[in-house]
PDB file of C-alpha atoms in Angstrom:
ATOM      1  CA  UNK A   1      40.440 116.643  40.348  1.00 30.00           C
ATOM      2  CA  UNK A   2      41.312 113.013  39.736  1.00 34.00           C
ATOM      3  CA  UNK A   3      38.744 110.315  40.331  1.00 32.00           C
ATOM      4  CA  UNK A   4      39.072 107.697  42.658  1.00 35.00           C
ATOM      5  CA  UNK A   5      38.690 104.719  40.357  1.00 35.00           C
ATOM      6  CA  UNK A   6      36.085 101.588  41.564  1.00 32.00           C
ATOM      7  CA  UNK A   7      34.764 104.031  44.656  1.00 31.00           C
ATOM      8  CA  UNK A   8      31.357 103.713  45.811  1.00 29.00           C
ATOM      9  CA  UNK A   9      29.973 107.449  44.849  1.00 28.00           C
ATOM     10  CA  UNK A  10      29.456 110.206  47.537  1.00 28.00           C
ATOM     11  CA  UNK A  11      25.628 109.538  49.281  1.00 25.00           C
ATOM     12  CA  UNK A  12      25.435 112.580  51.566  1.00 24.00           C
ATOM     13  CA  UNK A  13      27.357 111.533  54.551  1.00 25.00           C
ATOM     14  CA  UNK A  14      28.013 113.432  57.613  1.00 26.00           C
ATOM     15  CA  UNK A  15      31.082 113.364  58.503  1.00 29.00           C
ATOM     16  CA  UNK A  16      30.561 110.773  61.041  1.00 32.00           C
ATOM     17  CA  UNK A  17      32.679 107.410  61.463  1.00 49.00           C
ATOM     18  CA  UNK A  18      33.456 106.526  58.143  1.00 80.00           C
ATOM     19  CA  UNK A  19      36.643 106.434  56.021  1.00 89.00           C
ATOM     20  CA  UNK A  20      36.799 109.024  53.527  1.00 92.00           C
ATOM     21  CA  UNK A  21      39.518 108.446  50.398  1.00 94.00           C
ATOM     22  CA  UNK A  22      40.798 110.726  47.811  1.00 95.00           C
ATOM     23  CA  UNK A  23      43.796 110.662  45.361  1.00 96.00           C
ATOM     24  CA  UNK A  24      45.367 113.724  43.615  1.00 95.00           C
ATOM     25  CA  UNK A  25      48.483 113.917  41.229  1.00 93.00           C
ATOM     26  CA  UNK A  26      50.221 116.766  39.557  1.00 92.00           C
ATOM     27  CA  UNK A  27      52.663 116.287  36.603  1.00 91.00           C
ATOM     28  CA  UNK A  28      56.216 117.760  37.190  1.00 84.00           C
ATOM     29  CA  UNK A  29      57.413 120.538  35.819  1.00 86.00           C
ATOM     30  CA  UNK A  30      59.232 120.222  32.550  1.00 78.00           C
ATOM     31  CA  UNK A  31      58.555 116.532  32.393  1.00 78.00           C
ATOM     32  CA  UNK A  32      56.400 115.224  29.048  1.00 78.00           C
ATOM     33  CA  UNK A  33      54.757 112.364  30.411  1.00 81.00           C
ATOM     34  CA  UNK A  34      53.082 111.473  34.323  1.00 85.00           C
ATOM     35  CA  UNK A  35      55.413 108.653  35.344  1.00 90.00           C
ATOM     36  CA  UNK A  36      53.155 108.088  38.858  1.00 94.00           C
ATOM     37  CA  UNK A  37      49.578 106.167  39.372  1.00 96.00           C
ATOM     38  CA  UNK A  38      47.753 106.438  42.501  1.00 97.00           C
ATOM     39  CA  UNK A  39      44.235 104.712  43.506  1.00 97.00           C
ATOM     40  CA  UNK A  40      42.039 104.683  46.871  1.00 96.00           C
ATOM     41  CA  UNK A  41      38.839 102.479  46.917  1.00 96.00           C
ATOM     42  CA  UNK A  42      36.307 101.515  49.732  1.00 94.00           C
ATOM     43  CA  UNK A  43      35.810  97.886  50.361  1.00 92.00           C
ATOM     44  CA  UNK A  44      32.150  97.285  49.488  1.00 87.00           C
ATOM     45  CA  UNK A  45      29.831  97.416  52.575  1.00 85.00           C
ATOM     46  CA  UNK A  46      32.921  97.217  54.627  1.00 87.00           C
ATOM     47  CA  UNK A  47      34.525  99.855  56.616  1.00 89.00           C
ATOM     48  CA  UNK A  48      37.620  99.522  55.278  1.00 93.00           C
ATOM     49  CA  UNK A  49      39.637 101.290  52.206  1.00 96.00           C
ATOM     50  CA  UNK A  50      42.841 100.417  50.166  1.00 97.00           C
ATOM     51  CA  UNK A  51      45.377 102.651  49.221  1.00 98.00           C
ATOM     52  CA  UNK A  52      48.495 102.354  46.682  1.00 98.00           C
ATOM     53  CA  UNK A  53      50.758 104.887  44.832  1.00 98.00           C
ATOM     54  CA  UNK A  54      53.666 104.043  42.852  1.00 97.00           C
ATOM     55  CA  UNK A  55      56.301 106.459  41.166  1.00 95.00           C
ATOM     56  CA  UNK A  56      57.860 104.823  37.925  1.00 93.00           C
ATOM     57  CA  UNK A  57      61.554 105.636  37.273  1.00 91.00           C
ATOM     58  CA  UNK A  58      61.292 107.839  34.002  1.00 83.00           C
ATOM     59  CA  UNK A  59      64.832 107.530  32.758  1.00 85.00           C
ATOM     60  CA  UNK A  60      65.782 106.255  29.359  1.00 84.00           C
ATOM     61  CA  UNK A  61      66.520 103.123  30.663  1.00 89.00           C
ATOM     62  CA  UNK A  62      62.942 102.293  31.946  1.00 91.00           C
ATOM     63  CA  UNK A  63      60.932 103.871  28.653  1.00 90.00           C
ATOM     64  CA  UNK A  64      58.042 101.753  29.834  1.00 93.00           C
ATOM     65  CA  UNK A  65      57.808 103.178  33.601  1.00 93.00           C
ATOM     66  CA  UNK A  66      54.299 104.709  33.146  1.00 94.00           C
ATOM     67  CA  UNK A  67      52.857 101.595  32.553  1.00 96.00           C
ATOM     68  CA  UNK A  68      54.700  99.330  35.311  1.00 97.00           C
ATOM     69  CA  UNK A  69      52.992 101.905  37.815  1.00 97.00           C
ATOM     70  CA  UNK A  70      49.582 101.545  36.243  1.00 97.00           C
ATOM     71  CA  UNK A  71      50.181  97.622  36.750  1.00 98.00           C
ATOM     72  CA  UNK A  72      52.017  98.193  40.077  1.00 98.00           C
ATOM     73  CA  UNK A  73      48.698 100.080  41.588  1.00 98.00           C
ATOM     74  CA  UNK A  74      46.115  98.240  39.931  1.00 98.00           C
ATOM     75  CA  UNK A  75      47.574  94.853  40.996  1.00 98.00           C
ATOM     76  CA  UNK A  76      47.889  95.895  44.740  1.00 98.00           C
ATOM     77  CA  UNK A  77      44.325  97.217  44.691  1.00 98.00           C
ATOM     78  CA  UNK A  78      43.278  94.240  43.871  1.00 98.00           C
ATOM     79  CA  UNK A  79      45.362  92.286  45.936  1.00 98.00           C
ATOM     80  CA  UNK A  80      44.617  94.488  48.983  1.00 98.00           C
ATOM     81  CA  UNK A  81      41.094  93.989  48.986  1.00 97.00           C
ATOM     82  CA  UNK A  82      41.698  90.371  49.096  1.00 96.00           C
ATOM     83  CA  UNK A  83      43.896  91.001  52.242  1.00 97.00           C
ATOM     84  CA  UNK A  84      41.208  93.114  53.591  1.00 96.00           C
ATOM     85  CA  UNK A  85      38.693  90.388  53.126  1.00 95.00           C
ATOM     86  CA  UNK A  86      40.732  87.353  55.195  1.00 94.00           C
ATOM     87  CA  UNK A  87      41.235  89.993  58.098  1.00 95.00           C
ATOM     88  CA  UNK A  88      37.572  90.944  57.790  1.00 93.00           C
ATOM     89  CA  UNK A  89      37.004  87.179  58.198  1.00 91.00           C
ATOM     90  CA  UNK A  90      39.063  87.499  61.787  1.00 83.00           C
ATOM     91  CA  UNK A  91      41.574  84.893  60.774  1.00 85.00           C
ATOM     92  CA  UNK A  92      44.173  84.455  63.088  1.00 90.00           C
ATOM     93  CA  UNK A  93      46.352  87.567  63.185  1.00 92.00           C
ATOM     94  CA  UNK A  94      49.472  85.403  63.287  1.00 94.00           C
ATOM     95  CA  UNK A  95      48.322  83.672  59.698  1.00 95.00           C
ATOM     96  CA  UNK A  96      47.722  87.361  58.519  1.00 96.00           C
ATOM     97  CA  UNK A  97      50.859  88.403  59.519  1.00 97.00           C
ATOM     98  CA  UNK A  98      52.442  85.363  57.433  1.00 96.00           C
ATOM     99  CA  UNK A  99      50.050  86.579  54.529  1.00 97.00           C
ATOM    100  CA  UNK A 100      51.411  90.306  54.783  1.00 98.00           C
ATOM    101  CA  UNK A 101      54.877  89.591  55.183  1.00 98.00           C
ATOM    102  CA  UNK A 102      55.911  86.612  52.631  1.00 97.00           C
ATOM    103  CA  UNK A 103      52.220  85.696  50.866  1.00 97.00           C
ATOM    104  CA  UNK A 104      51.701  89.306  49.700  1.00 98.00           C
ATOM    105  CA  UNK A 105      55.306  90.762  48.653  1.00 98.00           C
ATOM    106  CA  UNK A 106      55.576  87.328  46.342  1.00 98.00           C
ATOM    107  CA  UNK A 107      52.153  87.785  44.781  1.00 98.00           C
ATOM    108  CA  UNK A 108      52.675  91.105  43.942  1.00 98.00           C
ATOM    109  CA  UNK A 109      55.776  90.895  42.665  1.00 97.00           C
ATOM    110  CA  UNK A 110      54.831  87.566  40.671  1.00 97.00           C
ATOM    111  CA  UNK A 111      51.203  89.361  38.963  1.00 97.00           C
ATOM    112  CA  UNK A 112      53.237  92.572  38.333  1.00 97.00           C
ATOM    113  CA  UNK A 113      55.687  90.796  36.053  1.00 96.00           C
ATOM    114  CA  UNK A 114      53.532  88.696  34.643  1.00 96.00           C
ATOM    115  CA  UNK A 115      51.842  91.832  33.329  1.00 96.00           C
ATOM    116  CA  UNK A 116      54.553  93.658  31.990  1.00 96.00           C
ATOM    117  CA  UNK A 117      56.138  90.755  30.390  1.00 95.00           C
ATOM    118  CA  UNK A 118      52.465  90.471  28.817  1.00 94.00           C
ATOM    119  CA  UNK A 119      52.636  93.712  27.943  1.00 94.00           C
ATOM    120  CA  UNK A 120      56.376  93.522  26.640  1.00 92.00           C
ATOM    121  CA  UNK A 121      55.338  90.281  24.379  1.00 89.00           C
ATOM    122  CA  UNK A 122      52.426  92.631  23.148  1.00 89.00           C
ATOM    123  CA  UNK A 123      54.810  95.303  21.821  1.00 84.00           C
ATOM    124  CA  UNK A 124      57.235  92.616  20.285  1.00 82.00           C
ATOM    125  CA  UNK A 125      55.506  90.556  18.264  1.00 72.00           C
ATOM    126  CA  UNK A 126      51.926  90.436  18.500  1.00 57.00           C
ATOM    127  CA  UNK A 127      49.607  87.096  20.272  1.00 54.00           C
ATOM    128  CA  UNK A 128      51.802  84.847  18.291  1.00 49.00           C
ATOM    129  CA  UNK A 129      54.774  86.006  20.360  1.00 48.00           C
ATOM    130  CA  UNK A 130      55.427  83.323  23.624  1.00 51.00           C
ATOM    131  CA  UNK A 131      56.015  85.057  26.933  1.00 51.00           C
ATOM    132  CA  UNK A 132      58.695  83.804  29.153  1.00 51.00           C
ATOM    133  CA  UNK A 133      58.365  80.802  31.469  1.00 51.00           C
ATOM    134  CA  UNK A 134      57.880  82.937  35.332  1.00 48.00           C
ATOM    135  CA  UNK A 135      61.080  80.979  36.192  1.00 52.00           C
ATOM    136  CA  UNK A 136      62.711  82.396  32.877  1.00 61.00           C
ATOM    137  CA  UNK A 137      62.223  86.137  33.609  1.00 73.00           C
ATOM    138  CA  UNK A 138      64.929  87.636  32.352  1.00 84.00           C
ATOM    139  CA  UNK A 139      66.107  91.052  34.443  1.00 81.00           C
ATOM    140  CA  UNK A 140      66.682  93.085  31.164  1.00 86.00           C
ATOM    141  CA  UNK A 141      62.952  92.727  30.421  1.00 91.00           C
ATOM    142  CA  UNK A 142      61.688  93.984  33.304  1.00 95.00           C
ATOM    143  CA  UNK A 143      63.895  97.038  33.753  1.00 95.00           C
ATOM    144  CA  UNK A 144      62.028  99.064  31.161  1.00 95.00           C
ATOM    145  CA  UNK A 145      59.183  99.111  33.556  1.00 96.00           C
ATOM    146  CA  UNK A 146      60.332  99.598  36.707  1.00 95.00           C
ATOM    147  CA  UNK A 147      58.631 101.556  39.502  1.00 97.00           C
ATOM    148  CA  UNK A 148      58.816 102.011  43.383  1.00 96.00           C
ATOM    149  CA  UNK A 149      55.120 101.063  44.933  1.00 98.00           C
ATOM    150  CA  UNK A 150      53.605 101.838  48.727  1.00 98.00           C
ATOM    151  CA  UNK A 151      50.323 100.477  49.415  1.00 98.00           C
ATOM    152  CA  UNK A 152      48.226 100.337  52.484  1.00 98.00           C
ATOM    153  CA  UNK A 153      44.887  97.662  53.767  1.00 98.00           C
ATOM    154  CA  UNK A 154      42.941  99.796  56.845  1.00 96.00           C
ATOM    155  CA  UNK A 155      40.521  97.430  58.483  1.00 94.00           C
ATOM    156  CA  UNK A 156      38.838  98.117  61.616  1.00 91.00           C
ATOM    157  CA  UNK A 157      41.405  95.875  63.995  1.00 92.00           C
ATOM    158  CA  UNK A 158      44.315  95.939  61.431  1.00 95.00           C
ATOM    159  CA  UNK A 159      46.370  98.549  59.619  1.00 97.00           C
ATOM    160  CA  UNK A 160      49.215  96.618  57.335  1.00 98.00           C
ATOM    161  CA  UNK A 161      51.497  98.909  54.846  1.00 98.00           C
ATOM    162  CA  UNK A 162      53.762  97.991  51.964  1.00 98.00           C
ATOM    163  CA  UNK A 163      56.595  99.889  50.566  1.00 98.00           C
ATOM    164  CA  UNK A 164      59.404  98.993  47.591  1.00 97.00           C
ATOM    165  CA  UNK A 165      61.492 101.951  46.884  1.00 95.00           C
ATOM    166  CA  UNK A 166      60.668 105.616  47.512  1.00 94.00           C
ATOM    167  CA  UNK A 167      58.358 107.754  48.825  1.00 96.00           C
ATOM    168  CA  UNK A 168      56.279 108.449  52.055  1.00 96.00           C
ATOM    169  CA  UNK A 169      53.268 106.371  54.338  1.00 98.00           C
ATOM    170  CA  UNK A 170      52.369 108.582  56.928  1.00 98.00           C
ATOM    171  CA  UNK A 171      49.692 107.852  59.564  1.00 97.00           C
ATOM    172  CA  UNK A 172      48.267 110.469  62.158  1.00 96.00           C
ATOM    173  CA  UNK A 173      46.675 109.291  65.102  1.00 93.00           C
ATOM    174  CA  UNK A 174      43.581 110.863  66.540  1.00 89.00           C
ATOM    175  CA  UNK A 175      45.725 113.036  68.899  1.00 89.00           C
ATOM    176  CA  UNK A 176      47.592 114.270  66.064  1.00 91.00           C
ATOM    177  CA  UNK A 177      50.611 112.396  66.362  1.00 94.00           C
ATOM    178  CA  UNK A 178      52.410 111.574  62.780  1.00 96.00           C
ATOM    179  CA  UNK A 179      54.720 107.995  61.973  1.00 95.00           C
ATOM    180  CA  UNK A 180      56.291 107.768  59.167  1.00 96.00           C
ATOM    181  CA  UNK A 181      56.496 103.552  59.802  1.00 96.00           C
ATOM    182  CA  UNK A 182      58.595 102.215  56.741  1.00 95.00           C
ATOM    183  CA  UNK A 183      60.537 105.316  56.684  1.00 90.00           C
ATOM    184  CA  UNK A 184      64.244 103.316  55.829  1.00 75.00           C
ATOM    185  CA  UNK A 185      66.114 105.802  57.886  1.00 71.00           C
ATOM    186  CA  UNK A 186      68.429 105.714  55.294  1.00 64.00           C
ATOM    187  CA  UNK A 187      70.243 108.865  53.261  1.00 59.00           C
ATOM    188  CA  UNK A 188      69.436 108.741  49.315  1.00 56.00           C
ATOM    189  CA  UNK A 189      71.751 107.585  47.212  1.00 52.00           C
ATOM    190  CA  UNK A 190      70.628 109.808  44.345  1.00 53.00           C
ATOM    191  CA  UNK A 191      68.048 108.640  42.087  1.00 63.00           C
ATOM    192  CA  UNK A 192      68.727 105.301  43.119  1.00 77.00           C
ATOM    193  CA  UNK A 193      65.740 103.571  44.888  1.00 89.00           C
ATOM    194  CA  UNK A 194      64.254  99.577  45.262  1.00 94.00           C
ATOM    195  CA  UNK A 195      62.369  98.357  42.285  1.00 96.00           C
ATOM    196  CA  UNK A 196      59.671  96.396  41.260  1.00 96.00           C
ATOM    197  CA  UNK A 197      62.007  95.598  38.265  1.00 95.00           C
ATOM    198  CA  UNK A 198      65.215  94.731  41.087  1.00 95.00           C
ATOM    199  CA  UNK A 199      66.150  91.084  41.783  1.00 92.00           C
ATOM    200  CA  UNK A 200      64.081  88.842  44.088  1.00 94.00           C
ATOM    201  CA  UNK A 201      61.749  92.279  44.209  1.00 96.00           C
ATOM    202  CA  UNK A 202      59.844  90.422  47.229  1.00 97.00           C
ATOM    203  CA  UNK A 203      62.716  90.581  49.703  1.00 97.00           C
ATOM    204  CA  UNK A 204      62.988  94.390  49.432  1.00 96.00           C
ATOM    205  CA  UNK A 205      59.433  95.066  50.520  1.00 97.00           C
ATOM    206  CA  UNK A 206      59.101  97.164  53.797  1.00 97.00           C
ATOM    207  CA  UNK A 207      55.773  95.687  55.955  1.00 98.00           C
ATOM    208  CA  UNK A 208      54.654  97.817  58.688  1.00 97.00           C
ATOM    209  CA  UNK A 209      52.035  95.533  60.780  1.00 97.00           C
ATOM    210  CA  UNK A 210      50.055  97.316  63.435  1.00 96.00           C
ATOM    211  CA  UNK A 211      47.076  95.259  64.499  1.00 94.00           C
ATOM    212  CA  UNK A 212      43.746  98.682  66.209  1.00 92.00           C
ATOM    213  CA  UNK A 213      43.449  96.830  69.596  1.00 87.00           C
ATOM    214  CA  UNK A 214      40.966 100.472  70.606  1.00 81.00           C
ATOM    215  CA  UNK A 215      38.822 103.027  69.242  1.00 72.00           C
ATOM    216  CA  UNK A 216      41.436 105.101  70.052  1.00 74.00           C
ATOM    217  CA  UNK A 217      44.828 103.721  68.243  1.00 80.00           C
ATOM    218  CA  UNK A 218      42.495 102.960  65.094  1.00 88.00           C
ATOM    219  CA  UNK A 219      44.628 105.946  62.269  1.00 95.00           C
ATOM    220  CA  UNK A 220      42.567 109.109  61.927  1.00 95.00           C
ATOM    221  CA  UNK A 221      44.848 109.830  58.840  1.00 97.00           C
ATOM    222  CA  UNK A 222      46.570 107.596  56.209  1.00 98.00           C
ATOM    223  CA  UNK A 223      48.475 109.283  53.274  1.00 98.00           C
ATOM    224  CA  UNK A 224      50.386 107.735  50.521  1.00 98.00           C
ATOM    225  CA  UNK A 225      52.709 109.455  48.403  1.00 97.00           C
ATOM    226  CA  UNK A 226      55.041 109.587  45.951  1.00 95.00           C
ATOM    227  CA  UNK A 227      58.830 110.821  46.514  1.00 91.00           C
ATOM    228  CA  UNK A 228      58.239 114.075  44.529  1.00 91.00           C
ATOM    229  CA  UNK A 229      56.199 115.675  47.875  1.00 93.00           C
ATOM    230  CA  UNK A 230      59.043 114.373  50.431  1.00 92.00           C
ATOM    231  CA  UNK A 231      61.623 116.142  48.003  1.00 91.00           C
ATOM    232  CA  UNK A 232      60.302 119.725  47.906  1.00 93.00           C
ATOM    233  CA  UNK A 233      60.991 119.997  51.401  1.00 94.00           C
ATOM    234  CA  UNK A 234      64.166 120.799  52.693  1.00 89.00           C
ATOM    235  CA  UNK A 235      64.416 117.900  56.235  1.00 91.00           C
ATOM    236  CA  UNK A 236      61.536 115.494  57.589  1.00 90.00           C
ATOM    237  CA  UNK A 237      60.390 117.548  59.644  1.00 93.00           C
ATOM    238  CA  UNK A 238      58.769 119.852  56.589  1.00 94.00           C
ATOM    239  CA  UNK A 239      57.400 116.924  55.230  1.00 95.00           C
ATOM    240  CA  UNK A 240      56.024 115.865  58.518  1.00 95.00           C
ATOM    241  CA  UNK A 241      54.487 119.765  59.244  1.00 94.00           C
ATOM    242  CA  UNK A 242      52.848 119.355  55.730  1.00 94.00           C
ATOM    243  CA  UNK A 243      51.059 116.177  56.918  1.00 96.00           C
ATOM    244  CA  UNK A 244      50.038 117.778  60.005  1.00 95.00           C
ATOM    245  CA  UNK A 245      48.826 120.726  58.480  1.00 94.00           C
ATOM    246  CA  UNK A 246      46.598 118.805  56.154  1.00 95.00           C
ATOM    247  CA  UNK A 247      45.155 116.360  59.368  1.00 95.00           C
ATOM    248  CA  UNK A 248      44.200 119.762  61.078  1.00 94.00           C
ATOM    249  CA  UNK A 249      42.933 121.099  57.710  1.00 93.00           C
ATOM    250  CA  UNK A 250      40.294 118.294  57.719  1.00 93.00           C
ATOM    251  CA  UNK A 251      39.404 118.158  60.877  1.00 92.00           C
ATOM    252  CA  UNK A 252      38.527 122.056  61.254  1.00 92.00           C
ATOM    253  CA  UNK A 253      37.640 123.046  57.480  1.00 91.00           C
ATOM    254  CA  UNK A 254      36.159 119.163  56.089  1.00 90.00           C
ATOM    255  CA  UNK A 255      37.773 117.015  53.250  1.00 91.00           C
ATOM    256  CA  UNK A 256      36.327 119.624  50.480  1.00 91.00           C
ATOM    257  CA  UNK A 257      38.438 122.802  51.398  1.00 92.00           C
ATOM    258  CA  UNK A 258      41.601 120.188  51.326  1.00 93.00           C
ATOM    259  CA  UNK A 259      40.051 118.524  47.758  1.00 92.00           C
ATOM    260  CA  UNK A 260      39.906 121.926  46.465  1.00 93.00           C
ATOM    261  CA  UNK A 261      43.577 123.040  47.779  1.00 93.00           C
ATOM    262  CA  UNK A 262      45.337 120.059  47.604  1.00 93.00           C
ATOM    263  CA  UNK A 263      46.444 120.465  43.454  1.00 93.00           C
ATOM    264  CA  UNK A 264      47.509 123.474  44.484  1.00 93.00           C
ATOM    265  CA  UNK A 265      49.693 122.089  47.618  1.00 92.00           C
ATOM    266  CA  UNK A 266      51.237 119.815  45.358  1.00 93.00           C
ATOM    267  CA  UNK A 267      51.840 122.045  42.468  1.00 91.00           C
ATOM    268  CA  UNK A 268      53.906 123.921  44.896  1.00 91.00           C
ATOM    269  CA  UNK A 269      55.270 120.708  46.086  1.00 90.00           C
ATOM    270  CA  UNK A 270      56.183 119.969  42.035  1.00 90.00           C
ATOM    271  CA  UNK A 271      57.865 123.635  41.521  1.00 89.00           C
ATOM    272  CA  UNK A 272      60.436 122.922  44.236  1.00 87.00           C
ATOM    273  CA  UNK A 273      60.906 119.018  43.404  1.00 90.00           C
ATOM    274  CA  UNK A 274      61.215 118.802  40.032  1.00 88.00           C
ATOM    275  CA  UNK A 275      58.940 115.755  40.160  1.00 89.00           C
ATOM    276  CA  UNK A 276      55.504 114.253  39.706  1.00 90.00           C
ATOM    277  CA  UNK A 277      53.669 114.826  43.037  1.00 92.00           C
ATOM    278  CA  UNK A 278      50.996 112.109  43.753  1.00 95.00           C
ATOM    279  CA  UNK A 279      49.034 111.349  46.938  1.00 97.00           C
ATOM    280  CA  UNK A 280      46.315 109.128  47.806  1.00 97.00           C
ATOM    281  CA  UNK A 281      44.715 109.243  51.500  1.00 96.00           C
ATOM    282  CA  UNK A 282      41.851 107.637  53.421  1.00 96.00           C
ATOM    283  CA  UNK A 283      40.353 109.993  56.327  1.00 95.00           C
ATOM    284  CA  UNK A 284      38.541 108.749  59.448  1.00 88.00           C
ATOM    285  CA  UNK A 285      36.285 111.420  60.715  1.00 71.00           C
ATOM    286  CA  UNK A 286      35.107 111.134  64.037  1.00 61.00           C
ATOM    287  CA  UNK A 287      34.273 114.402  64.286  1.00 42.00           C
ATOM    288  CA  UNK A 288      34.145 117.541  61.963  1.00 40.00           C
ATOM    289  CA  UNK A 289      32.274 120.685  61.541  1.00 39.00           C
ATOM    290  CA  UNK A 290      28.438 120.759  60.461  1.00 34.00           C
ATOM    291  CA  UNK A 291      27.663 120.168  57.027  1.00 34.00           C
ATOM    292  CA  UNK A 292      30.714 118.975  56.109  1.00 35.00           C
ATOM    293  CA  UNK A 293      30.344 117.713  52.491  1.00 33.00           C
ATOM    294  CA  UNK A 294      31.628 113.886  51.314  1.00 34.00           C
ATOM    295  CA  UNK A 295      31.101 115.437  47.680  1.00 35.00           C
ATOM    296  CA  UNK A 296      34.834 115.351  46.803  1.00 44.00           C
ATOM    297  CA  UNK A 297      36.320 112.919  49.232  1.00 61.00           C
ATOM    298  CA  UNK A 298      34.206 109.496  48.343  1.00 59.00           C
ATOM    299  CA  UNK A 299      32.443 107.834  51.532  1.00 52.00           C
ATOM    300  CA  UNK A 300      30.690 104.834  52.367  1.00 40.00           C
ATOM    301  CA  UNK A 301      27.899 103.963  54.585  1.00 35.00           C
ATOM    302  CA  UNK A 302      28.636 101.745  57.900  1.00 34.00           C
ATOM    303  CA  UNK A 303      26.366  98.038  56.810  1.00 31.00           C
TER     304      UNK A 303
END
């Protein structure tokens, strides 16, 4: 089971209104080292939750991959919950929708390089060793680090999702209905994907901006993953029936029978792929069956 890193722990929740979040990962098959990251985390004494999973490359070319998704998830974590706080603050939805769409991409983009160049200068020559100028970056030294990253803010009157590269957001309303929003609609060319390592990074980002006007059009289902679930399927649509399957899984059987099945889902996933398999999820549940535990999928209280 992989932890959900900076989440509140479990207090005995029913399985009333409250976001529920949980991330899981398996390691590919044949492959010597987990190229993904995932996180989920609660906003403290909020009801809202942050989501991001990012899938670095793995090829010789991009040696440092691993750790360009570490930075990739940890700096839109961060990030996000910043987001989450200004639309918790009701500032003007179109001022939020400048922030998501220009504001965020660039920051991300910006903090993520900064990092790995930090982390480059590191390997190279020790603290002595000057990192270059922002306006300097050089494409060859970001390459080595390169990863695809989809992250998603869920606030009660906003849902905002981020995608560069790769890889699925799906979101089930409470009548069961699936979206896959940033879904390109384009074939794959490949292993070819967007980067956080490609040119002006920023300007590749996919934004899906849906402001919860009701109770009802408020997601009952957010998942995040990596390209390596998408792939062991043979169309959409198998992706898609694996998404619904695991939205009716929670609401008739409770997020612990899906914790405890889900490594095994995306080992499965992994066989047919190839590839690492990493999700990370937030669950509303409005309703659920009695006694349903919050042991494995971390919950927070409603302030």
């Amino acid at each position: 089971m992989v932890t959900v890193p900076g989440a509140a722990e479990a207090t005995g929740l029913s399985s009333g209104d409250h976001w529920r979040i949980h991330c899981e990962h398996v390691m590919g098959p044949h492959k010597k080292n987990y190229q993904d990251d995932a996180s989920a985390e609660l906003v403290p004494g909020r009801d809202a939750a942050v989501l991001a999973v990012a899938d670095g490359h793995g090829s010789a070319a991009h040696a440092y991959s691993h750790v360009g998704a570490q930075y990739a998830v940890k700096i839109f974590i961060r990030l996000g919950k910043e987001f989450a706080e200004r639309a918790l603050r009701s500032l003007p939805l179109p001022r939020l929708k400048a922030d998501a769409e220009d504001r965020m991409p660039r920051e991300l983009v910006r903090s993520w390089q900064h990092e790995v160049l930090e982390h480059a200068r590191r390997k190279a020559g020790g603290p002595d060793s000057t990192p270059p100028a922002a306006e300097g970056v050089r494409q060859q030294d970001l390459v080595p680090y390169g990863t695809t990253l989809i992250g998603a803010v869920i606030t009660p009157g906003l849902l905002v999702g981020w995608q560069l590269g790769d890889g699925e957001l799906a979101v089930v309303d409470p009548r069961g209905k699936i979206r896959l929003p940033l879904d390109s609609g384009l074939p794959e060319l490949g292993d070819e994907t967007d980067s956080l390592c490609s040119r002006q990074a920023w300007d590749l980002m996919r934004v899906h901006w849906s402001p919860i006007t009701a109770a009802d059009s408020s997601p009952a289902l957010v998942l995040l993953s990596t390209d390596g679930l998408s792939k062991s399927f043979v169309d959409r649509q198998g992706f898609q029936d694996f998404v619904r399957g695991t939205y009716e899984r929670l609401r008739e059987q409770g997020p612990s029978a899906v914790a405890d099945d889900l490594p095994k889902w995306l080992a499965q996933a992994a066989k047919y792929s190839g590839d690492d398999t990493t999700v990370a999820a937030a669950w509303r549940a409005a309703t659920g069956p009695s006694g349903t535990s919050a042991s494995t999928w971390t919950g927070t209280e409603e302030e």
